[in-house]
mmCIF file of C-alpha atoms (C1' of nucleotides) in Angstrom:
data_model
loop_
_atom_site.group_PDB
_atom_site.id
_atom_site.type_symbol
_atom_site.label_atom_id
_atom_site.label_comp_id
_atom_site.label_asym_id
_atom_site.label_seq_id
_atom_site.Cartn_x
_atom_site.Cartn_y
_atom_site.Cartn_z
ATOM 1 C CA UNK A 1 -21.934 -166.590 243.986
ATOM 2 C CA UNK A 2 -22.322 -164.369 241.008
ATOM 3 C CA UNK A 3 -25.444 -165.955 239.642
ATOM 4 C CA UNK A 4 -27.771 -163.247 238.454
ATOM 5 C CA UNK A 5 -30.755 -165.594 238.603
ATOM 6 C CA UNK A 6 -30.581 -165.051 242.353
ATOM 7 C CA UNK A 7 -31.538 -161.423 241.790
ATOM 8 C CA UNK A 8 -35.187 -162.384 241.370
ATOM 9 C CA UNK A 9 -35.724 -164.035 244.749
ATOM 10 C CA UNK A 10 -33.524 -161.304 246.193
ATOM 11 C CA UNK A 11 -35.660 -158.440 244.905
ATOM 12 C CA UNK A 12 -38.760 -160.401 245.770
ATOM 13 C CA UNK A 13 -37.746 -160.754 249.377
ATOM 14 C CA UNK A 14 -36.701 -157.134 249.612
ATOM 15 C CA UNK A 15 -40.062 -155.909 248.309
ATOM 16 C CA UNK A 16 -41.856 -158.227 250.700
ATOM 17 C CA UNK A 17 -39.814 -156.822 253.531
ATOM 18 C CA UNK A 18 -40.781 -153.303 252.479
ATOM 19 C CA UNK A 19 -44.463 -154.207 252.508
ATOM 20 C CA UNK A 20 -44.064 -155.969 255.809
ATOM 21 C CA UNK A 21 -42.604 -152.839 257.331
ATOM 22 C CA UNK A 22 -45.480 -150.678 256.108
ATOM 23 C CA UNK A 23 -48.214 -153.092 257.117
ATOM 24 C CA UNK A 24 -46.971 -153.965 260.565
ATOM 25 C CA UNK A 25 -49.957 -152.498 262.417
ATOM 26 C CA UNK A 26 -52.558 -152.633 259.674
ATOM 27 C CA UNK A 27 -54.167 -155.962 260.555
ATOM 28 C CA UNK A 28 -53.128 -157.516 257.284
ATOM 29 C CA UNK A 29 -49.934 -159.389 256.461
ATOM 30 C CA UNK A 30 -47.641 -158.709 253.537
ATOM 31 C CA UNK A 31 -48.582 -162.073 252.059
ATOM 32 C CA UNK A 32 -52.272 -161.176 252.112
ATOM 33 C CA UNK A 33 -51.702 -157.789 250.494
ATOM 34 C CA UNK A 34 -51.603 -159.229 246.939
ATOM 35 C CA UNK A 35 -54.923 -160.963 247.529
ATOM 36 C CA UNK A 36 -56.483 -157.702 248.595
ATOM 37 C CA UNK A 37 -55.032 -155.742 245.684
ATOM 38 C CA UNK A 38 -56.307 -158.323 243.261
ATOM 39 C CA UNK A 39 -59.834 -158.221 244.646
ATOM 40 C CA UNK A 40 -59.642 -154.433 244.557
ATOM 41 C CA UNK A 41 -58.731 -154.533 240.880
ATOM 42 C CA UNK A 42 -61.266 -157.180 239.878
ATOM 43 C CA UNK A 43 -64.133 -156.555 242.251
ATOM 44 C CA UNK A 44 -66.711 -159.317 242.053
ATOM 45 C CA UNK A 45 -64.174 -161.787 240.678
ATOM 46 C CA UNK A 46 -63.969 -165.475 241.528
ATOM 47 C CA UNK A 47 -61.342 -167.134 243.681
ATOM 48 C CA UNK A 48 -60.078 -168.789 240.568
ATOM 49 C CA UNK A 49 -59.162 -165.366 239.260
ATOM 50 C CA UNK A 50 -56.757 -164.971 242.155
ATOM 51 C CA UNK A 51 -55.333 -168.403 241.449
ATOM 52 C CA UNK A 52 -54.509 -167.359 237.904
ATOM 53 C CA UNK A 53 -53.349 -163.821 238.533
ATOM 54 C CA UNK A 54 -51.319 -164.480 241.659
ATOM 55 C CA UNK A 55 -50.214 -167.996 240.708
ATOM 56 C CA UNK A 56 -51.113 -169.341 244.107
ATOM 57 C CA UNK A 57 -52.569 -172.773 244.681
ATOM 58 C CA UNK A 58 -56.362 -172.822 244.859
ATOM 59 C CA UNK A 59 -56.268 -174.569 248.221
ATOM 60 C CA UNK A 60 -54.195 -171.787 249.640
ATOM 61 C CA UNK A 61 -56.470 -169.162 248.128
ATOM 62 C CA UNK A 62 -59.505 -170.868 249.676
ATOM 63 C CA UNK A 63 -57.963 -170.840 253.147
ATOM 64 C CA UNK A 64 -56.572 -167.350 252.972
ATOM 65 C CA UNK A 65 -59.778 -165.823 251.590
ATOM 66 C CA UNK A 66 -61.758 -167.606 254.270
ATOM 67 C CA UNK A 67 -59.559 -166.107 256.940
ATOM 68 C CA UNK A 68 -59.718 -162.663 255.360
ATOM 69 C CA UNK A 69 -63.496 -162.923 255.264
ATOM 70 C CA UNK A 70 -63.619 -163.863 258.952
ATOM 71 C CA UNK A 71 -61.460 -160.879 259.783
ATOM 72 C CA UNK A 72 -63.644 -158.547 257.771
ATOM 73 C CA UNK A 73 -61.350 -157.685 254.885
ATOM 74 C CA UNK A 74 -63.235 -159.466 252.140
ATOM 75 C CA UNK A 75 -66.886 -160.179 251.486
ATOM 76 C CA UNK A 76 -67.864 -163.354 249.668
ATOM 77 C CA UNK A 77 -71.189 -163.601 247.836
ATOM 78 C CA UNK A 78 -72.439 -166.645 245.932
ATOM 79 C CA UNK A 79 -72.340 -166.173 242.181
ATOM 80 C CA UNK A 80 -75.937 -166.183 240.864
ATOM 81 C CA UNK A 81 -74.753 -167.350 237.447
ATOM 82 C CA UNK A 82 -72.657 -170.250 238.713
ATOM 83 C CA UNK A 83 -73.731 -171.987 241.883
ATOM 84 C CA UNK A 84 -70.229 -173.351 242.445
ATOM 85 C CA UNK A 85 -68.560 -169.970 242.471
ATOM 86 C CA UNK A 86 -68.107 -167.075 244.838
ATOM 87 C CA UNK A 87 -67.820 -163.401 244.040
ATOM 88 C CA UNK A 88 -65.277 -161.426 246.030
ATOM 89 C CA UNK A 89 -65.658 -157.854 247.231
ATOM 90 C CA UNK A 90 -63.823 -155.385 249.384
ATOM 91 C CA UNK A 91 -65.357 -154.186 252.641
ATOM 92 C CA UNK A 92 -65.439 -150.642 253.988
ATOM 93 C CA UNK A 93 -62.604 -151.623 256.275
ATOM 94 C CA UNK A 94 -60.423 -152.982 253.504
ATOM 95 C CA UNK A 95 -61.162 -150.156 251.090
ATOM 96 C CA UNK A 96 -59.086 -147.808 253.236
ATOM 97 C CA UNK A 97 -56.342 -150.356 253.410
ATOM 98 C CA UNK A 98 -56.263 -150.582 249.634
ATOM 99 C CA UNK A 99 -55.641 -146.878 249.202
ATOM 100 C CA UNK A 100 -52.814 -147.194 251.690
ATOM 101 C CA UNK A 101 -51.433 -150.190 249.828
ATOM 102 C CA UNK A 102 -51.527 -148.328 246.540
ATOM 103 C CA UNK A 103 -49.444 -145.569 248.063
ATOM 104 C CA UNK A 104 -47.017 -148.139 249.404
ATOM 105 C CA UNK A 105 -46.732 -149.680 245.969
ATOM 106 C CA UNK A 106 -46.042 -146.312 244.444
ATOM 107 C CA UNK A 107 -43.366 -145.536 247.002
ATOM 108 C CA UNK A 108 -41.837 -148.926 246.439
ATOM 109 C CA UNK A 109 -41.669 -148.369 242.694
ATOM 110 C CA UNK A 110 -39.988 -145.019 243.272
ATOM 111 C CA UNK A 111 -37.471 -146.595 245.606
ATOM 112 C CA UNK A 112 -36.722 -149.473 243.287
ATOM 113 C CA UNK A 113 -36.150 -147.242 240.258
ATOM 114 C CA UNK A 114 -34.163 -144.581 242.070
ATOM 115 C CA UNK A 115 -31.372 -143.226 239.898
ATOM 116 C CA UNK A 116 -32.855 -144.736 236.744
ATOM 117 C CA UNK A 117 -33.975 -142.692 233.775
ATOM 118 C CA UNK A 118 -37.509 -143.188 232.492
ATOM 119 C CA UNK A 119 -36.006 -144.944 229.475
ATOM 120 C CA UNK A 120 -34.151 -147.339 231.750
ATOM 121 C CA UNK A 121 -37.286 -148.050 233.767
ATOM 122 C CA UNK A 122 -39.258 -148.702 230.603
ATOM 123 C CA UNK A 123 -36.587 -150.990 229.277
ATOM 124 C CA UNK A 124 -36.371 -152.892 232.549
ATOM 125 C CA UNK A 125 -40.125 -153.480 232.506
ATOM 126 C CA UNK A 126 -40.007 -154.504 228.868
ATOM 127 C CA UNK A 127 -37.184 -156.959 229.461
ATOM 128 C CA UNK A 128 -38.888 -158.432 232.497
ATOM 129 C CA UNK A 129 -42.109 -158.945 230.561
ATOM 130 C CA UNK A 130 -40.192 -160.685 227.805
ATOM 131 C CA UNK A 131 -38.395 -162.846 230.369
ATOM 132 C CA UNK A 132 -41.693 -163.848 231.957
ATOM 133 C CA UNK A 133 -43.169 -164.696 228.580
ATOM 134 C CA UNK A 134 -40.084 -166.718 227.603
ATOM 135 C CA UNK A 135 -40.269 -168.758 230.771
ATOM 136 C CA UNK A 136 -43.957 -169.328 230.391
ATOM 137 C CA UNK A 137 -43.691 -170.679 226.866
ATOM 138 C CA UNK A 138 -40.795 -172.944 227.834
ATOM 139 C CA UNK A 139 -42.474 -174.358 230.910
ATOM 140 C CA UNK A 140 -45.892 -175.149 229.550
ATOM 141 C CA UNK A 141 -47.658 -174.042 232.664
ATOM 142 C CA UNK A 142 -51.363 -173.768 233.209
ATOM 143 C CA UNK A 143 -51.750 -170.048 232.772
ATOM 144 C CA UNK A 144 -49.826 -167.471 230.817
ATOM 145 C CA UNK A 145 -48.089 -164.762 232.793
ATOM 146 C CA UNK A 146 -50.137 -161.786 233.782
ATOM 147 C CA UNK A 147 -48.661 -159.662 231.064
ATOM 148 C CA UNK A 148 -49.200 -162.153 228.266
ATOM 149 C CA UNK A 149 -52.633 -161.273 226.996
ATOM 150 C CA UNK A 150 -52.732 -164.043 224.458
ATOM 151 C CA UNK A 151 -54.897 -166.648 226.078
ATOM 152 C CA UNK A 152 -56.983 -164.427 228.320
ATOM 153 C CA UNK A 153 -60.516 -163.524 227.509
ATOM 154 C CA UNK A 154 -61.258 -159.832 227.002
ATOM 155 C CA UNK A 155 -57.636 -158.934 227.689
ATOM 156 C CA UNK A 156 -58.735 -157.907 231.120
ATOM 157 C CA UNK A 157 -55.602 -159.017 232.872
ATOM 158 C CA UNK B 1 -53.759 -155.433 236.975
ATOM 159 C CA UNK B 2 -50.945 -153.786 235.147
ATOM 160 C CA UNK B 3 -48.610 -153.507 238.083
ATOM 161 C CA UNK B 4 -45.116 -154.334 236.964
ATOM 162 C CA UNK B 5 -44.012 -155.020 240.534
ATOM 163 C CA UNK B 6 -45.875 -158.298 240.128
ATOM 164 C CA UNK B 7 -43.333 -159.338 237.527
ATOM 165 C CA UNK B 8 -40.837 -160.246 240.238
ATOM 166 C CA UNK B 9 -42.920 -162.853 242.066
ATOM 167 C CA UNK B 10 -44.128 -163.981 238.647
ATOM 168 C CA UNK B 11 -40.647 -164.669 237.286
ATOM 169 C CA UNK B 12 -39.665 -166.138 240.603
ATOM 170 C CA UNK B 13 -42.468 -168.660 240.507
ATOM 171 C CA UNK B 14 -41.805 -169.516 236.909
ATOM 172 C CA UNK B 15 -38.119 -170.219 237.576
ATOM 173 C CA UNK B 16 -39.048 -172.319 240.572
ATOM 174 C CA UNK B 17 -41.440 -174.277 238.424
ATOM 175 C CA UNK B 18 -38.691 -174.858 235.882
ATOM 176 C CA UNK B 19 -36.378 -176.198 238.567
ATOM 177 C CA UNK B 20 -39.169 -178.284 239.996
ATOM 178 C CA UNK B 21 -39.695 -179.918 236.618
ATOM 179 C CA UNK B 22 -36.002 -180.772 236.238
ATOM 180 C CA UNK B 23 -35.557 -182.067 239.763
ATOM 181 C CA UNK B 24 -38.650 -184.214 239.970
ATOM 182 C CA UNK B 25 -36.781 -187.503 240.363
ATOM 183 C CA UNK B 26 -33.495 -186.234 241.726
ATOM 184 C CA UNK B 27 -34.234 -186.681 245.433
ATOM 185 C CA UNK B 28 -33.935 -182.967 246.094
ATOM 186 C CA UNK B 29 -36.653 -180.323 245.986
ATOM 187 C CA UNK B 30 -36.527 -177.051 244.102
ATOM 188 C CA UNK B 31 -36.501 -175.183 247.399
ATOM 189 C CA UNK B 32 -33.454 -177.095 248.587
ATOM 190 C CA UNK B 33 -31.546 -176.523 245.364
ATOM 191 C CA UNK B 34 -30.357 -173.034 246.372
ATOM 192 C CA UNK B 35 -28.987 -174.431 249.630
ATOM 193 C CA UNK B 36 -27.003 -177.010 247.707
ATOM 194 C CA UNK B 37 -25.692 -174.510 245.177
ATOM 195 C CA UNK B 38 -24.583 -172.219 247.951
ATOM 196 C CA UNK B 39 -22.700 -174.960 249.773
ATOM 197 C CA UNK B 40 -21.141 -175.935 246.454
ATOM 198 C CA UNK B 41 -19.919 -172.403 245.937
ATOM 199 C CA UNK B 42 -18.687 -171.852 249.475
ATOM 200 C CA UNK B 43 -17.578 -175.303 250.547
ATOM 201 C CA UNK B 44 -16.767 -175.411 254.229
ATOM 202 C CA UNK B 45 -18.963 -172.398 254.958
ATOM 203 C CA UNK B 46 -21.158 -171.924 258.012
ATOM 204 C CA UNK B 47 -24.943 -172.105 258.109
ATOM 205 C CA UNK B 48 -24.921 -168.392 258.730
ATOM 206 C CA UNK B 49 -23.416 -167.928 255.301
ATOM 207 C CA UNK B 50 -26.539 -169.463 253.785
ATOM 208 C CA UNK B 51 -28.686 -167.200 255.937
ATOM 209 C CA UNK B 52 -26.953 -164.148 254.508
ATOM 210 C CA UNK B 53 -26.616 -165.258 250.910
ATOM 211 C CA UNK B 54 -30.045 -166.827 250.488
ATOM 212 C CA UNK B 55 -31.869 -164.466 252.873
ATOM 213 C CA UNK B 56 -33.569 -167.334 254.615
ATOM 214 C CA UNK B 57 -34.249 -167.416 258.331
ATOM 215 C CA UNK B 58 -31.616 -169.207 260.371
ATOM 216 C CA UNK B 59 -34.208 -171.482 261.930
ATOM 217 C CA UNK B 60 -35.312 -172.592 258.524
ATOM 218 C CA UNK B 61 -31.723 -173.123 257.422
ATOM 219 C CA UNK B 62 -31.034 -175.236 260.506
ATOM 220 C CA UNK B 63 -33.996 -177.510 259.805
ATOM 221 C CA UNK B 64 -33.401 -177.835 256.103
ATOM 222 C CA UNK B 65 -29.678 -178.526 256.459
ATOM 223 C CA UNK B 66 -30.408 -181.114 259.117
ATOM 224 C CA UNK B 67 -32.769 -182.903 256.774
ATOM 225 C CA UNK B 68 -30.340 -182.670 253.867
ATOM 226 C CA UNK B 69 -27.633 -184.139 256.074
ATOM 227 C CA UNK B 70 -29.871 -187.030 257.067
ATOM 228 C CA UNK B 71 -30.602 -187.708 253.424
ATOM 229 C CA UNK B 72 -26.937 -187.661 252.516
ATOM 230 C CA UNK B 73 -26.736 -184.479 250.483
ATOM 231 C CA UNK B 74 -24.670 -182.423 252.890
ATOM 232 C CA UNK B 75 -21.981 -183.241 255.403
ATOM 233 C CA UNK B 76 -21.698 -181.156 258.528
ATOM 234 C CA UNK B 77 -18.403 -180.985 260.430
ATOM 235 C CA UNK B 78 -17.807 -179.013 263.624
ATOM 236 C CA UNK B 79 -15.688 -175.927 263.043
ATOM 237 C CA UNK B 80 -12.386 -176.377 264.900
ATOM 238 C CA UNK B 81 -11.950 -172.616 265.190
ATOM 239 C CA UNK B 82 -15.414 -171.924 266.582
ATOM 240 C CA UNK B 83 -17.067 -174.557 268.706
ATOM 241 C CA UNK B 84 -20.512 -173.096 268.015
ATOM 242 C CA UNK B 85 -20.251 -173.399 264.274
ATOM 243 C CA UNK B 86 -20.580 -176.062 261.644
ATOM 244 C CA UNK B 87 -18.771 -176.353 258.367
ATOM 245 C CA UNK B 88 -20.822 -177.517 255.409
ATOM 246 C CA UNK B 89 -19.639 -179.784 252.618
ATOM 247 C CA UNK B 90 -21.043 -181.565 249.615
ATOM 248 C CA UNK B 91 -21.103 -185.352 249.525
ATOM 249 C CA UNK B 92 -20.225 -187.602 246.598
ATOM 250 C CA UNK B 93 -23.930 -188.021 246.031
ATOM 251 C CA UNK B 94 -24.652 -184.316 245.922
ATOM 252 C CA UNK B 95 -21.614 -183.433 243.843
ATOM 253 C CA UNK B 96 -23.235 -185.074 240.838
ATOM 254 C CA UNK B 97 -26.443 -183.268 241.558
ATOM 255 C CA UNK B 98 -24.628 -179.942 241.588
ATOM 256 C CA UNK B 99 -23.274 -180.437 238.084
ATOM 257 C CA UNK B 100 -26.786 -181.228 236.980
ATOM 258 C CA UNK B 101 -28.118 -178.143 238.722
ATOM 259 C CA UNK B 102 -25.519 -175.956 237.071
ATOM 260 C CA UNK B 103 -26.652 -177.204 233.694
ATOM 261 C CA UNK B 104 -30.250 -176.514 234.655
ATOM 262 C CA UNK B 105 -29.307 -172.992 235.689
ATOM 263 C CA UNK B 106 -27.572 -172.417 232.404
ATOM 264 C CA UNK B 107 -30.532 -173.700 230.428
ATOM 265 C CA UNK B 108 -32.836 -171.531 232.487
ATOM 266 C CA UNK B 109 -30.746 -168.437 231.795
ATOM 267 C CA UNK B 110 -30.843 -169.236 228.087
ATOM 268 C CA UNK B 111 -34.603 -169.664 228.201
ATOM 269 C CA UNK B 112 -35.160 -166.497 230.156
ATOM 270 C CA UNK B 113 -33.030 -164.358 227.860
ATOM 271 C CA UNK B 114 -34.294 -165.858 224.618
ATOM 272 C CA UNK B 115 -34.627 -163.214 221.928
ATOM 273 C CA UNK B 116 -32.522 -160.708 223.851
ATOM 274 C CA UNK B 117 -29.253 -159.300 222.579
ATOM 275 C CA UNK B 118 -26.207 -159.581 224.825
ATOM 276 C CA UNK B 119 -26.479 -155.826 225.399
ATOM 277 C CA UNK B 120 -30.056 -156.236 226.543
ATOM 278 C CA UNK B 121 -29.129 -159.069 228.879
ATOM 279 C CA UNK B 122 -26.295 -157.034 230.344
ATOM 280 C CA UNK B 123 -28.550 -154.070 230.826
ATOM 281 C CA UNK B 124 -31.234 -156.174 232.460
ATOM 282 C CA UNK B 125 -28.728 -157.571 234.929
ATOM 283 C CA UNK B 126 -27.328 -154.112 235.589
ATOM 284 C CA UNK B 127 -30.768 -152.653 236.217
ATOM 285 C CA UNK B 128 -31.753 -155.521 238.492
ATOM 286 C CA UNK B 129 -28.591 -155.102 240.542
ATOM 287 C CA UNK B 130 -29.303 -151.411 240.902
ATOM 288 C CA UNK B 131 -32.898 -152.154 241.894
ATOM 289 C CA UNK B 132 -31.751 -154.626 244.538
ATOM 290 C CA UNK B 133 -29.254 -152.120 245.900
ATOM 291 C CA UNK B 134 -31.862 -149.353 245.968
ATOM 292 C CA UNK B 135 -34.269 -151.497 247.922
ATOM 293 C CA UNK B 136 -31.616 -152.592 250.333
ATOM 294 C CA UNK B 137 -30.544 -149.080 251.203
ATOM 295 C CA UNK B 138 -34.146 -147.962 251.649
ATOM 296 C CA UNK B 139 -35.163 -150.853 253.845
ATOM 297 C CA UNK B 140 -32.297 -150.942 256.308
ATOM 298 C CA UNK B 141 -32.150 -154.684 256.411
ATOM 299 C CA UNK B 142 -29.577 -156.818 258.139
ATOM 300 C CA UNK B 143 -27.478 -157.743 255.163
ATOM 301 C CA UNK B 144 -26.750 -156.038 251.883
ATOM 302 C CA UNK B 145 -27.896 -157.800 248.740
ATOM 303 C CA UNK B 146 -25.638 -160.437 247.320
ATOM 304 C CA UNK B 147 -24.371 -158.138 244.642
ATOM 305 C CA UNK B 148 -23.589 -155.237 246.961
ATOM 306 C CA UNK B 149 -20.017 -155.900 247.976
ATOM 307 C CA UNK B 150 -19.806 -152.892 250.238
ATOM 308 C CA UNK B 151 -20.220 -154.355 253.688
ATOM 309 C CA UNK B 152 -18.924 -157.837 253.029
ATOM 310 C CA UNK B 153 -15.520 -158.892 254.136
ATOM 311 C CA UNK B 154 -13.094 -159.969 251.390
ATOM 312 C CA UNK B 155 -15.721 -159.323 248.724
ATOM 313 C CA UNK B 156 -16.289 -163.030 248.675
ATOM 314 C CA UNK B 157 -19.986 -162.861 247.986
ATOM 315 C "C1'" DA C 1 -81.014 -185.820 226.614
ATOM 316 C "C1'" DC C 2 -77.240 -188.498 228.843
ATOM 317 C "C1'" DT C 3 -72.915 -189.464 229.999
ATOM 318 C "C1'" DA C 4 -68.055 -187.787 230.296
ATOM 319 C "C1'" DA C 5 -64.994 -184.199 231.034
ATOM 320 C "C1'" DT C 6 -64.132 -179.936 232.957
ATOM 321 C "C1'" DT C 7 -64.373 -176.371 236.443
ATOM 322 C "C1'" DA C 8 -64.883 -173.858 241.264
ATOM 323 C "C1'" DG C 9 -64.134 -174.590 245.526
ATOM 324 C "C1'" DT C 10 -63.104 -177.222 250.001
ATOM 325 C "C1'" DT C 11 -60.388 -180.066 252.924
ATOM 326 C "C1'" DG C 12 -56.433 -182.564 254.965
ATOM 327 C "C1'" DA C 13 -51.618 -183.960 254.974
ATOM 328 C "C1'" DC C 14 -47.387 -182.056 254.786
ATOM 329 C "C1'" DA C 15 -43.214 -179.038 253.392
ATOM 330 C "C1'" DA C 16 -41.174 -174.537 253.757
ATOM 331 C "C1'" DT C 17 -40.654 -170.217 255.917
ATOM 332 C "C1'" DG C 18 -40.546 -166.711 259.525
ATOM 333 C "C1'" DC C 19 -40.490 -165.278 264.346
ATOM 334 C "C1'" DA C 20 -39.264 -165.597 269.125
ATOM 335 C "C1'" DA C 21 -37.103 -167.705 272.923
ATOM 336 C "C1'" DC C 22 -33.390 -170.249 274.097
ATOM 337 C "C1'" DT C 23 -28.315 -172.388 274.723
ATOM 338 C "C1'" DA C 24 -23.612 -172.082 274.275
ATOM 339 C "C1'" DA C 25 -19.433 -170.048 272.551
ATOM 340 C "C1'" DT C 26 -16.978 -165.897 271.393
ATOM 341 C "C1'" DT C 27 -15.710 -161.057 271.434
ATOM 342 C "C1'" DG C 28 -15.044 -156.512 273.439
ATOM 343 C "C1'" DG C 29 -14.850 -152.751 276.854
ATOM 344 C "C1'" DG C 30 -13.811 -151.498 281.373
ATOM 345 C "C1'" DC D 1 -9.801 -160.679 283.827
ATOM 346 C "C1'" DC D 2 -14.817 -160.261 283.901
ATOM 347 C "C1'" DC D 3 -19.224 -159.049 282.576
ATOM 348 C "C1'" DA D 4 -22.033 -157.512 278.665
ATOM 349 C "C1'" DA D 5 -23.006 -157.870 274.044
ATOM 350 C "C1'" DT D 6 -22.734 -160.463 270.051
ATOM 351 C "C1'" DT D 7 -22.881 -164.581 267.270
ATOM 352 C "C1'" DA D 8 -23.976 -169.637 265.582
ATOM 353 C "C1'" DG D 9 -27.119 -172.660 265.958
ATOM 354 C "C1'" DT D 10 -31.425 -175.212 267.781
ATOM 355 C "C1'" DT D 11 -36.243 -175.667 268.887
ATOM 356 C "C1'" DG D 12 -41.304 -174.708 269.041
ATOM 357 C "C1'" DC D 13 -45.100 -172.344 267.117
ATOM 358 C "C1'" DA D 14 -47.859 -169.922 263.613
ATOM 359 C "C1'" DT D 15 -48.421 -168.795 258.794
ATOM 360 C "C1'" DT D 16 -48.139 -169.666 254.076
ATOM 361 C "C1'" DG D 17 -47.816 -172.663 250.476
ATOM 362 C "C1'" DT D 18 -48.167 -177.185 247.541
ATOM 363 C "C1'" DC D 19 -50.303 -181.496 246.385
ATOM 364 C "C1'" DA D 20 -53.909 -184.746 246.091
ATOM 365 C "C1'" DA D 21 -58.468 -186.335 246.893
ATOM 366 C "C1'" DC D 22 -62.916 -184.951 247.045
ATOM 367 C "C1'" DT D 23 -67.850 -182.635 246.140
ATOM 368 C "C1'" DA D 24 -70.890 -180.281 243.393
ATOM 369 C "C1'" DA D 25 -72.059 -177.652 239.348
ATOM 370 C "C1'" DT D 26 -71.353 -176.809 234.561
ATOM 371 C "C1'" DT D 27 -70.120 -177.789 229.766
ATOM 372 C "C1'" DA D 28 -69.417 -180.708 225.723
ATOM 373 C "C1'" DG D 29 -69.788 -184.770 222.731
ATOM 374 C "C1'" DT D 30 -72.574 -187.916 220.757
#
DNA sequence: ACTAATTAGTTGACAATGCAACTAATTGGG
DNA sequence: CCCAATTAGTTGCATTGTCAACTAATTAGT
């Protein structure tokens, strides 16, 4: 079973497990963490932003955000410029969580790159970005990968 | 949103999408493909083998394998040496599918590594294996990653 | 300005996954 | 040999995710 493609789900699951461990008693699940981080980074953004950045179905985003709003982790205001849209914000409660999550992310990066030189880390990131871009162009998917600035307005992603 | 940790779920989703595209009319879903490939590689293995190799919950494996058996993609025989266990086999139907899946995997690897030198590909794989191992040791999970032979009997994974 | 196409979001059906409780078989320590 | 611990697998429940159909608002073509 020496198929290196399996390394991606493998690492994915391991990082999820790490988040899960850290967030056990925080009131938020490891699957919701990316939602929160995204809102933190793009405060006031639409739900559609999460769809594009996180590559999660819009139906799922709608349900999850609704739940997170009910539990007090996200505030949703109607967009004055577009009556269809919502604008997403952190709450006081979730702002603390975000700082904690950022620390967790940092720790996770340190763990993952343990024993690697800075050159190796840089090259790994570079290769992964190229891999993501390659896949995107081959697949003809809706949105370019996060790190492909090409089609995105203002290069804000 | 320049967090390179996001590259892992990103690439993961893109590869899944690629498989999804190829398997649209094959009778099997892109989530079931890994199950099939694993049984192909370890014919006669137990369900627990899939749990360890694919890092999927045993309950989920039980349900999915049951469904795949009903649909004629996997045959399940009782293990004569252990009355609790099953032994998993491909069927004639799924054997064809496996050859197709192997081709898809190969194409996907070619796509992903497009524009990379063989040295770069080798280094990427090496770095990913090290990352997976790092995470595993930090997290204290049940099973070592696929590419960590340490704890596995006979080095068969 | 009017219709057509697109876009943001919601909802419901359903598949996939994870977790916990459970059964039954096996292994190990005294 | 016997009881405790472990192991393989099943089942039910909750969460997360995808897909498709839908509403309502916006944009674009003519």
